């Protein structure tokens, strides 16, 4: 009888592909089961905003960040790419929670640092190269509507390379990156979202359908 | 049922039962991680769902997030299981304020202190659009220092009376503390209704009994609606006058909370809430800033990565969350560092309100007035990208967020217009407004 009831309730709560059990996710991340249930409410909102299929598409991600689904933005593209661990063009719930967990205030700094390095390593070569850095500075100035001369952009890139590329091979490797972060931890400030600590208060709907046993 | 020793969600160990009502039980509990004492309100989902209150509870949790005040019980977090909702709240040790009154009326100074703390907290909450709507004895607690803590702010859906002992505690359905417009079930304003209830509280503190109390409910309703009450002869004349303005049955002519705070009886010995800070650290800080000011301003340098992490909206995932507006602001400028500093100097001087302190990374503006949560202070940091390209970031370091926002949007940002190249951050509306 119990088995029958269980089977029935499983059928009732049909989840889209990529959904993972909050219990499992909680055991692998700094989140509690309740916090993951609250994140699921956020995920549901994001993943149904354009295509109602329980997966976050690029357009939905851009819509959430910029209120504009056709925004061109290098950094948002890179974040999306990093979240999409399976590289299938969409963010599934499990990927969403695991990636966001890196942004949790309690996550160790080296994990945040390594995530950020990979994000800036645009071509995945294991190095942040000068031309990648220049592309990012250009993209940033474009995004923020700041028009700087070519020389000023070069000056910013050059100054940064001088500061960070300590072995002077024209590219930034992970060791040099770590030294920079150690010297200047505020570079990682985007990698911490204080909101993640109060996600249960921000998305209280989870109290309705929590699956946590009493 | 004894729940002693039960561990909740692997995080809190439940202790003794502190109180119970129709929907909820409140337990003392201790965090396993930090050892911190908390009070946990355990709500039965089914019972609450039956009366259709779930949506209201969700709304109120979101509202409670906005309230952080030393005289309001703080909501740490909300948890849930299949059948229960748990509110994890600050634990207040000293019991109910009215247990004190039931031993006899309070001295004028003591009564005034509680009334000042009550009004200060209510004013703060109202400024954030949070109304209590049902202030009554069981919601006024005392901490171990004898300071007032208002509980259940914003959780009006879950209110219920815990004790029914007649005199000071409201018996169920006895509206001894409730404003006339609430009794009449007309639409009413939360702020005006709260002011009325504060008046009843003040009366009870000084008298030791209720202003409107009648065995006959119909007679009591009539008296409340007509604002018919008498002050005992030991009430000071200023209090009698103030109470007649608070317990005005017409919500529209009833005294406003700002006016109560200007009242001379209220003002006596009134201290605005200050963020705790020892004078020593203040002195050291000003000493340091004097030393630093002796040197020329040397903005910190910003490299490409600083620039990206400060400015890129595409890499700012806080945009995914429904958030309150941030209390920090940023702009880029083509002016030199010393021009930026002199602009802030000019703003501070012309406002006739702020003192300006220079440091080697920027400036600090300090309000001479006391605000809702002490003096407002704003830190301004200047970063150099290139000689003629600086980033300026300012944020509140002390004081009340709403007062800060008012000053920023109303005065600071418009005054900075001629040195700003572009405002940065998600707040695009600022750009439009200021262009």
PDB file of N, CA and C in Angstrom, chain A residues 107-188:
ATOM      1  N   UNK A 107      31.359  29.524   0.222  1.00  0.00           N
ATOM      2  CA  UNK A 107      32.211  28.740  -0.671  1.00  0.00           C
ATOM      3  C   UNK A 107      33.648  29.263  -0.619  1.00  0.00           C
ATOM      4  N   UNK A 108      34.632  28.357  -0.526  1.00  0.00           N
ATOM      5  CA  UNK A 108      36.024  28.803  -0.408  1.00  0.00           C
ATOM      6  C   UNK A 108      36.458  29.661  -1.594  1.00  0.00           C
ATOM      7  N   UNK A 109      37.340  30.584  -1.296  1.00  0.00           N
ATOM      8  CA  UNK A 109      37.762  31.557  -2.282  1.00  0.00           C
ATOM      9  C   UNK A 109      38.439  30.915  -3.512  1.00  0.00           C
ATOM     10  N   UNK A 110      39.187  29.826  -3.275  1.00  0.00           N
ATOM     11  CA  UNK A 110      39.915  29.258  -4.423  1.00  0.00           C
ATOM     12  C   UNK A 110      38.956  28.722  -5.484  1.00  0.00           C
ATOM     13  N   UNK A 111      37.753  28.259  -5.054  1.00  0.00           N
ATOM     14  CA  UNK A 111      36.778  27.796  -6.040  1.00  0.00           C
ATOM     15  C   UNK A 111      36.237  28.962  -6.859  1.00  0.00           C
ATOM     16  N   UNK A 112      36.005  30.073  -6.168  1.00  0.00           N
ATOM     17  CA  UNK A 112      35.510  31.269  -6.855  1.00  0.00           C
ATOM     18  C   UNK A 112      36.558  31.769  -7.842  1.00  0.00           C
ATOM     19  N   UNK A 113      37.808  31.782  -7.367  1.00  0.00           N
ATOM     20  CA  UNK A 113      38.904  32.279  -8.177  1.00  0.00           C
ATOM     21  C   UNK A 113      39.066  31.449  -9.442  1.00  0.00           C
ATOM     22  N   UNK A 114      38.974  30.129  -9.288  1.00  0.00           N
ATOM     23  CA  UNK A 114      39.178  29.243 -10.431  1.00  0.00           C
ATOM     24  C   UNK A 114      38.017  29.384 -11.433  1.00  0.00           C
ATOM     25  N   UNK A 115      36.794  29.544 -10.924  1.00  0.00           N
ATOM     26  CA  UNK A 115      35.645  29.766 -11.799  1.00  0.00           C
ATOM     27  C   UNK A 115      35.851  31.037 -12.629  1.00  0.00           C
ATOM     28  N   UNK A 116      36.320  32.064 -11.962  1.00  0.00           N
ATOM     29  CA  UNK A 116      36.481  33.346 -12.634  1.00  0.00           C
ATOM     30  C   UNK A 116      37.590  33.271 -13.693  1.00  0.00           C
ATOM     31  N   UNK A 117      38.663  32.564 -13.359  1.00  0.00           N
ATOM     32  CA  UNK A 117      39.755  32.412 -14.327  1.00  0.00           C
ATOM     33  C   UNK A 117      39.228  31.751 -15.608  1.00  0.00           C
ATOM     34  N   UNK A 118      38.470  30.664 -15.424  1.00  0.00           N
ATOM     35  CA  UNK A 118      37.935  29.947 -16.589  1.00  0.00           C
ATOM     36  C   UNK A 118      36.991  30.842 -17.387  1.00  0.00           C
ATOM     37  N   UNK A 119      36.263  31.672 -16.668  1.00  0.00           N
ATOM     38  CA  UNK A 119      35.330  32.559 -17.350  1.00  0.00           C
ATOM     39  C   UNK A 119      36.065  33.568 -18.236  1.00  0.00           C
ATOM     40  N   UNK A 120      37.187  34.055 -17.734  1.00  0.00           N
ATOM     41  CA  UNK A 120      37.949  35.040 -18.495  1.00  0.00           C
ATOM     42  C   UNK A 120      38.832  34.390 -19.571  1.00  0.00           C
ATOM     43  N   UNK A 121      39.080  33.101 -19.410  1.00  0.00           N
ATOM     44  CA  UNK A 121      39.877  32.381 -20.401  1.00  0.00           C
ATOM     45  C   UNK A 121      38.951  32.066 -21.583  1.00  0.00           C
ATOM     46  N   UNK A 122      38.714  33.067 -22.410  1.00  0.00           N
ATOM     47  CA  UNK A 122      37.635  32.999 -23.403  1.00  0.00           C
ATOM     48  C   UNK A 122      37.750  31.788 -24.332  1.00  0.00           C
ATOM     49  N   UNK A 123      38.958  31.411 -24.689  1.00  0.00           N
ATOM     50  CA  UNK A 123      39.111  30.318 -25.643  1.00  0.00           C
ATOM     51  C   UNK A 123      39.508  29.003 -24.989  1.00  0.00           C
ATOM     52  N   UNK A 124      39.475  28.979 -23.679  1.00  0.00           N
ATOM     53  CA  UNK A 124      39.748  27.727 -22.976  1.00  0.00           C
ATOM     54  C   UNK A 124      41.148  27.181 -23.189  1.00  0.00           C
ATOM     55  N   UNK A 125      42.138  28.081 -23.319  1.00  0.00           N
ATOM     56  CA  UNK A 125      43.506  27.633 -23.567  1.00  0.00           C
ATOM     57  C   UNK A 125      44.286  27.413 -22.279  1.00  0.00           C
ATOM     58  N   UNK A 126      43.685  27.764 -21.137  1.00  0.00           N
ATOM     59  CA  UNK A 126      44.430  27.672 -19.882  1.00  0.00           C
ATOM     60  C   UNK A 126      45.172  28.956 -19.566  1.00  0.00           C
ATOM     61  N   UNK A 127      45.047  29.941 -20.413  1.00  0.00           N
ATOM     62  CA  UNK A 127      45.682  31.249 -20.196  1.00  0.00           C
ATOM     63  C   UNK A 127      44.695  32.361 -20.539  1.00  0.00           C
ATOM     64  N   UNK A 128      44.815  33.484 -19.825  1.00  0.00           N
ATOM     65  CA  UNK A 128      44.106  34.676 -20.274  1.00  0.00           C
ATOM     66  C   UNK A 128      45.106  35.453 -21.114  1.00  0.00           C
ATOM     67  N   UNK A 129      44.864  35.482 -22.407  1.00  0.00           N
ATOM     68  CA  UNK A 129      45.842  36.098 -23.290  1.00  0.00           C
ATOM     69  C   UNK A 129      45.539  37.580 -23.494  1.00  0.00           C
ATOM     70  N   UNK A 130      46.569  38.287 -23.924  1.00  0.00           N
ATOM     71  CA  UNK A 130      46.444  39.735 -24.094  1.00  0.00           C
ATOM     72  C   UNK A 130      45.254  40.110 -24.985  1.00  0.00           C
ATOM     73  N   UNK A 131      45.086  39.376 -26.095  1.00  0.00           N
ATOM     74  CA  UNK A 131      43.990  39.743 -26.999  1.00  0.00           C
ATOM     75  C   UNK A 131      42.629  39.451 -26.373  1.00  0.00           C
ATOM     76  N   UNK A 132      42.579  38.429 -25.482  1.00  0.00           N
ATOM     77  CA  UNK A 132      41.328  38.151 -24.780  1.00  0.00           C
ATOM     78  C   UNK A 132      41.002  39.290 -23.804  1.00  0.00           C
ATOM     79  N   UNK A 133      42.051  39.733 -23.135  1.00  0.00           N
ATOM     80  CA  UNK A 133      41.866  40.821 -22.177  1.00  0.00           C
ATOM     81  C   UNK A 133      41.381  42.086 -22.903  1.00  0.00           C
ATOM     82  N   UNK A 134      41.990  42.335 -24.053  1.00  0.00           N
ATOM     83  CA  UNK A 134      41.599  43.519 -24.809  1.00  0.00           C
ATOM     84  C   UNK A 134      40.147  43.402 -25.288  1.00  0.00           C
ATOM     85  N   UNK A 135      39.782  42.198 -25.702  1.00  0.00           N
ATOM     86  CA  UNK A 135      38.404  41.983 -26.151  1.00  0.00           C
ATOM     87  C   UNK A 135      37.423  42.259 -24.998  1.00  0.00           C
ATOM     88  N   UNK A 136      37.809  41.805 -23.799  1.00  0.00           N
ATOM     89  CA  UNK A 136      36.918  41.988 -22.652  1.00  0.00           C
ATOM     90  C   UNK A 136      36.806  43.466 -22.258  1.00  0.00           C
ATOM     91  N   UNK A 137      37.927  44.159 -22.262  1.00  0.00           N
ATOM     92  CA  UNK A 137      37.879  45.590 -21.927  1.00  0.00           C
ATOM     93  C   UNK A 137      36.998  46.325 -22.950  1.00  0.00           C
ATOM     94  N   UNK A 138      37.189  45.982 -24.226  1.00  0.00           N
ATOM     95  CA  UNK A 138      36.370  46.582 -25.267  1.00  0.00           C
ATOM     96  C   UNK A 138      34.891  46.297 -25.050  1.00  0.00           C
ATOM     97  N   UNK A 139      34.581  45.039 -24.731  1.00  0.00           N
ATOM     98  CA  UNK A 139      33.186  44.645 -24.518  1.00  0.00           C
ATOM     99  C   UNK A 139      32.597  45.396 -23.327  1.00  0.00           C
ATOM    100  N   UNK A 140      33.417  45.539 -22.277  1.00  0.00           N
ATOM    101  CA  UNK A 140      32.938  46.222 -21.075  1.00  0.00           C
ATOM    102  C   UNK A 140      32.611  47.683 -21.375  1.00  0.00           C
ATOM    103  N   UNK A 141      33.534  48.336 -22.093  1.00  0.00           N
ATOM    104  CA  UNK A 141      33.312  49.749 -22.383  1.00  0.00           C
ATOM    105  C   UNK A 141      32.087  49.900 -23.291  1.00  0.00           C
ATOM    106  N   UNK A 142      31.919  48.961 -24.211  1.00  0.00           N
ATOM    107  CA  UNK A 142      30.734  48.996 -25.072  1.00  0.00           C
ATOM    108  C   UNK A 142      29.467  48.837 -24.254  1.00  0.00           C
ATOM    109  N   UNK A 143      29.488  47.874 -23.319  1.00  0.00           N
ATOM    110  CA  UNK A 143      28.319  47.593 -22.499  1.00  0.00           C
ATOM    111  C   UNK A 143      27.928  48.804 -21.653  1.00  0.00           C
ATOM    112  N   UNK A 144      28.942  49.520 -21.154  1.00  0.00           N
ATOM    113  CA  UNK A 144      28.642  50.619 -20.247  1.00  0.00           C
ATOM    114  C   UNK A 144      28.579  51.965 -20.966  1.00  0.00           C
ATOM    115  N   UNK A 145      28.627  51.879 -22.327  1.00  0.00           N
ATOM    116  CA  UNK A 145      28.465  53.114 -23.096  1.00  0.00           C
ATOM    117  C   UNK A 145      29.592  54.110 -22.882  1.00  0.00           C
ATOM    118  N   UNK A 146      30.773  53.603 -22.520  1.00  0.00           N
ATOM    119  CA  UNK A 146      31.890  54.513 -22.316  1.00  0.00           C
ATOM    120  C   UNK A 146      32.737  54.499 -23.587  1.00  0.00           C
ATOM    121  N   UNK A 147      32.913  55.640 -24.183  1.00  0.00           N
ATOM    122  CA  UNK A 147      33.732  55.656 -25.386  1.00  0.00           C
ATOM    123  C   UNK A 147      35.133  56.126 -25.031  1.00  0.00           C
ATOM    124  N   UNK A 148      36.085  55.209 -25.137  1.00  0.00           N
ATOM    125  CA  UNK A 148      37.474  55.564 -24.868  1.00  0.00           C
ATOM    126  C   UNK A 148      38.255  55.356 -26.154  1.00  0.00           C
ATOM    127  N   UNK A 149      39.297  56.147 -26.329  1.00  0.00           N
ATOM    128  CA  UNK A 149      40.109  56.010 -27.532  1.00  0.00           C
ATOM    129  C   UNK A 149      40.831  54.674 -27.520  1.00  0.00           C
ATOM    130  N   UNK A 150      41.233  54.229 -28.696  1.00  0.00           N
ATOM    131  CA  UNK A 150      41.988  52.990 -28.842  1.00  0.00           C
ATOM    132  C   UNK A 150      43.227  53.007 -27.932  1.00  0.00           C
ATOM    133  N   UNK A 151      43.882  54.185 -27.863  1.00  0.00           N
ATOM    134  CA  UNK A 151      45.108  54.278 -27.054  1.00  0.00           C
ATOM    135  C   UNK A 151      44.801  54.064 -25.567  1.00  0.00           C
ATOM    136  N   UNK A 152      43.685  54.644 -25.122  1.00  0.00           N
ATOM    137  CA  UNK A 152      43.337  54.478 -23.704  1.00  0.00           C
ATOM    138  C   UNK A 152      43.063  53.015 -23.393  1.00  0.00           C
ATOM    139  N   UNK A 153      42.377  52.329 -24.316  1.00  0.00           N
ATOM    140  CA  UNK A 153      42.103  50.907 -24.095  1.00  0.00           C
ATOM    141  C   UNK A 153      43.418  50.141 -24.021  1.00  0.00           C
ATOM    142  N   UNK A 154      44.298  50.430 -24.960  1.00  0.00           N
ATOM    143  CA  UNK A 154      45.600  49.759 -24.939  1.00  0.00           C
ATOM    144  C   UNK A 154      46.347  50.043 -23.640  1.00  0.00           C
ATOM    145  N   UNK A 155      46.219  51.286 -23.165  1.00  0.00           N
ATOM    146  CA  UNK A 155      46.909  51.650 -21.921  1.00  0.00           C
ATOM    147  C   UNK A 155      46.378  50.842 -20.741  1.00  0.00           C
ATOM    148  N   UNK A 156      45.069  50.666 -20.687  1.00  0.00           N
ATOM    149  CA  UNK A 156      44.487  49.891 -19.586  1.00  0.00           C
ATOM    150  C   UNK A 156      44.963  48.440 -19.650  1.00  0.00           C
ATOM    151  N   UNK A 157      44.957  47.870 -20.862  1.00  0.00           N
ATOM    152  CA  UNK A 157      45.377  46.483 -21.045  1.00  0.00           C
ATOM    153  C   UNK A 157      46.864  46.334 -20.683  1.00  0.00           C
ATOM    154  N   UNK A 158      47.643  47.262 -21.185  1.00  0.00           N
ATOM    155  CA  UNK A 158      49.082  47.205 -20.952  1.00  0.00           C
ATOM    156  C   UNK A 158      49.391  47.271 -19.450  1.00  0.00           C
ATOM    157  N   UNK A 159      48.760  48.243 -18.804  1.00  0.00           N
ATOM    158  CA  UNK A 159      48.990  48.439 -17.372  1.00  0.00           C
ATOM    159  C   UNK A 159      48.629  47.179 -16.585  1.00  0.00           C
ATOM    160  N   UNK A 160      47.531  46.537 -16.982  1.00  0.00           N
ATOM    161  CA  UNK A 160      47.104  45.315 -16.313  1.00  0.00           C
ATOM    162  C   UNK A 160      48.096  44.181 -16.554  1.00  0.00           C
ATOM    163  N   UNK A 161      48.565  44.053 -17.791  1.00  0.00           N
ATOM    164  CA  UNK A 161      49.530  42.992 -18.103  1.00  0.00           C
ATOM    165  C   UNK A 161      50.822  43.200 -17.309  1.00  0.00           C
ATOM    166  N   UNK A 162      51.261  44.438 -17.237  1.00  0.00           N
ATOM    167  CA  UNK A 162      52.477  44.726 -16.478  1.00  0.00           C
ATOM    168  C   UNK A 162      52.298  44.296 -15.024  1.00  0.00           C
ATOM    169  N   UNK A 163      51.125  44.573 -14.495  1.00  0.00           N
ATOM    170  CA  UNK A 163      50.870  44.252 -13.091  1.00  0.00           C
ATOM    171  C   UNK A 163      50.742  42.743 -12.858  1.00  0.00           C
ATOM    172  N   UNK A 164      50.083  42.046 -13.760  1.00  0.00           N
ATOM    173  CA  UNK A 164      49.714  40.656 -13.494  1.00  0.00           C
ATOM    174  C   UNK A 164      50.655  39.628 -14.134  1.00  0.00           C
ATOM    175  N   UNK A 165      51.073  39.890 -15.349  1.00  0.00           N
ATOM    176  CA  UNK A 165      51.904  38.917 -16.076  1.00  0.00           C
ATOM    177  C   UNK A 165      53.339  38.994 -15.574  1.00  0.00           C
ATOM    178  N   UNK A 166      53.579  38.388 -14.412  1.00  0.00           N
ATOM    179  CA  UNK A 166      54.869  38.598 -13.768  1.00  0.00           C
ATOM    180  C   UNK A 166      56.012  37.872 -14.473  1.00  0.00           C
ATOM    181  N   UNK A 167      55.726  36.761 -15.185  1.00  0.00           N
ATOM    182  CA  UNK A 167      56.824  36.093 -15.895  1.00  0.00           C
ATOM    183  C   UNK A 167      56.979  36.609 -17.326  1.00  0.00           C
ATOM    184  N   UNK A 168      56.184  37.621 -17.654  1.00  0.00           N
ATOM    185  CA  UNK A 168      56.339  38.352 -18.915  1.00  0.00           C
ATOM    186  C   UNK A 168      56.317  37.481 -20.170  1.00  0.00           C
ATOM    187  N   UNK A 169      55.388  36.495 -20.177  1.00  0.00           N
ATOM    188  CA  UNK A 169      55.289  35.706 -21.408  1.00  0.00           C
ATOM    189  C   UNK A 169      54.092  36.156 -22.251  1.00  0.00           C
ATOM    190  N   UNK A 170      53.519  37.309 -21.882  1.00  0.00           N
ATOM    191  CA  UNK A 170      52.451  37.872 -22.704  1.00  0.00           C
ATOM    192  C   UNK A 170      51.079  37.270 -22.451  1.00  0.00           C
ATOM    193  N   UNK A 171      50.978  36.397 -21.466  1.00  0.00           N
ATOM    194  CA  UNK A 171      49.671  35.849 -21.113  1.00  0.00           C
ATOM    195  C   UNK A 171      49.615  35.566 -19.609  1.00  0.00           C
ATOM    196  N   UNK A 172      48.399  35.499 -19.090  1.00  0.00           N
ATOM    197  CA  UNK A 172      48.236  35.311 -17.649  1.00  0.00           C
ATOM    198  C   UNK A 172      47.900  33.850 -17.377  1.00  0.00           C
ATOM    199  N   UNK A 173      48.756  33.173 -16.619  1.00  0.00           N
ATOM    200  CA  UNK A 173      48.431  31.776 -16.287  1.00  0.00           C
ATOM    201  C   UNK A 173      47.754  31.716 -14.922  1.00  0.00           C
ATOM    202  N   UNK A 174      47.337  30.517 -14.533  1.00  0.00           N
ATOM    203  CA  UNK A 174      46.526  30.384 -13.325  1.00  0.00           C
ATOM    204  C   UNK A 174      47.310  30.773 -12.072  1.00  0.00           C
ATOM    205  N   UNK A 175      48.621  30.523 -12.063  1.00  0.00           N
ATOM    206  CA  UNK A 175      49.437  30.905 -10.917  1.00  0.00           C
ATOM    207  C   UNK A 175      49.463  32.427 -10.747  1.00  0.00           C
ATOM    208  N   UNK A 176      49.686  33.125 -11.867  1.00  0.00           N
ATOM    209  CA  UNK A 176      49.713  34.588 -11.828  1.00  0.00           C
ATOM    210  C   UNK A 176      48.343  35.129 -11.400  1.00  0.00           C
ATOM    211  N   UNK A 177      47.316  34.446 -11.864  1.00  0.00           N
ATOM    212  CA  UNK A 177      45.953  34.835 -11.503  1.00  0.00           C
ATOM    213  C   UNK A 177      45.747  34.723  -9.989  1.00  0.00           C
ATOM    214  N   UNK A 178      46.221  33.604  -9.441  1.00  0.00           N
ATOM    215  CA  UNK A 178      46.058  33.395  -7.997  1.00  0.00           C
ATOM    216  C   UNK A 178      46.791  34.470  -7.195  1.00  0.00           C
ATOM    217  N   UNK A 179      47.976  34.843  -7.671  1.00  0.00           N
ATOM    218  CA  UNK A 179      48.718  35.902  -6.982  1.00  0.00           C
ATOM    219  C   UNK A 179      47.953  37.221  -7.009  1.00  0.00           C
ATOM    220  N   UNK A 180      47.380  37.517  -8.169  1.00  0.00           N
ATOM    221  CA  UNK A 180      46.596  38.747  -8.287  1.00  0.00           C
ATOM    222  C   UNK A 180      45.428  38.741  -7.300  1.00  0.00           C
ATOM    223  N   UNK A 181      44.726  37.614  -7.237  1.00  0.00           N
ATOM    224  CA  UNK A 181      43.560  37.512  -6.354  1.00  0.00           C
ATOM    225  C   UNK A 181      43.986  37.632  -4.888  1.00  0.00           C
ATOM    226  N   UNK A 182      45.121  37.016  -4.552  1.00  0.00           N
ATOM    227  CA  UNK A 182      45.599  37.082  -3.174  1.00  0.00           C
ATOM    228  C   UNK A 182      45.919  38.527  -2.792  1.00  0.00           C
ATOM    229  N   UNK A 183      46.453  39.265  -3.759  1.00  0.00           N
ATOM    230  CA  UNK A 183      46.843  40.646  -3.516  1.00  0.00           C
ATOM    231  C   UNK A 183      45.629  41.569  -3.477  1.00  0.00           C
ATOM    232  N   UNK A 184      44.641  41.213  -4.269  1.00  0.00           N
ATOM    233  CA  UNK A 184      43.513  42.108  -4.480  1.00  0.00           C
ATOM    234  C   UNK A 184      42.194  41.320  -4.494  1.00  0.00           C
ATOM    235  N   UNK A 185      41.759  40.855  -3.302  1.00  0.00           N
ATOM    236  CA  UNK A 185      40.598  39.962  -3.248  1.00  0.00           C
ATOM    237  C   UNK A 185      39.297  40.600  -3.762  1.00  0.00           C
ATOM    238  N   UNK A 186      39.277  41.934  -3.834  1.00  0.00           N
ATOM    239  CA  UNK A 186      38.014  42.560  -4.250  1.00  0.00           C
ATOM    240  C   UNK A 186      37.678  42.245  -5.706  1.00  0.00           C
ATOM    241  N   UNK A 187      38.665  41.715  -6.438  1.00  0.00           N
ATOM    242  CA  UNK A 187      38.392  41.283  -7.814  1.00  0.00           C
ATOM    243  C   UNK A 187      37.323  40.196  -7.836  1.00  0.00           C
ATOM    244  N   UNK A 188      37.247  39.432  -6.737  1.00  0.00           N
ATOM    245  CA  UNK A 188      36.281  38.332  -6.692  1.00  0.00           C
ATOM    246  C   UNK A 188      34.892  38.773  -6.244  1.00  0.00           C
TER     247      UNK A 188
END
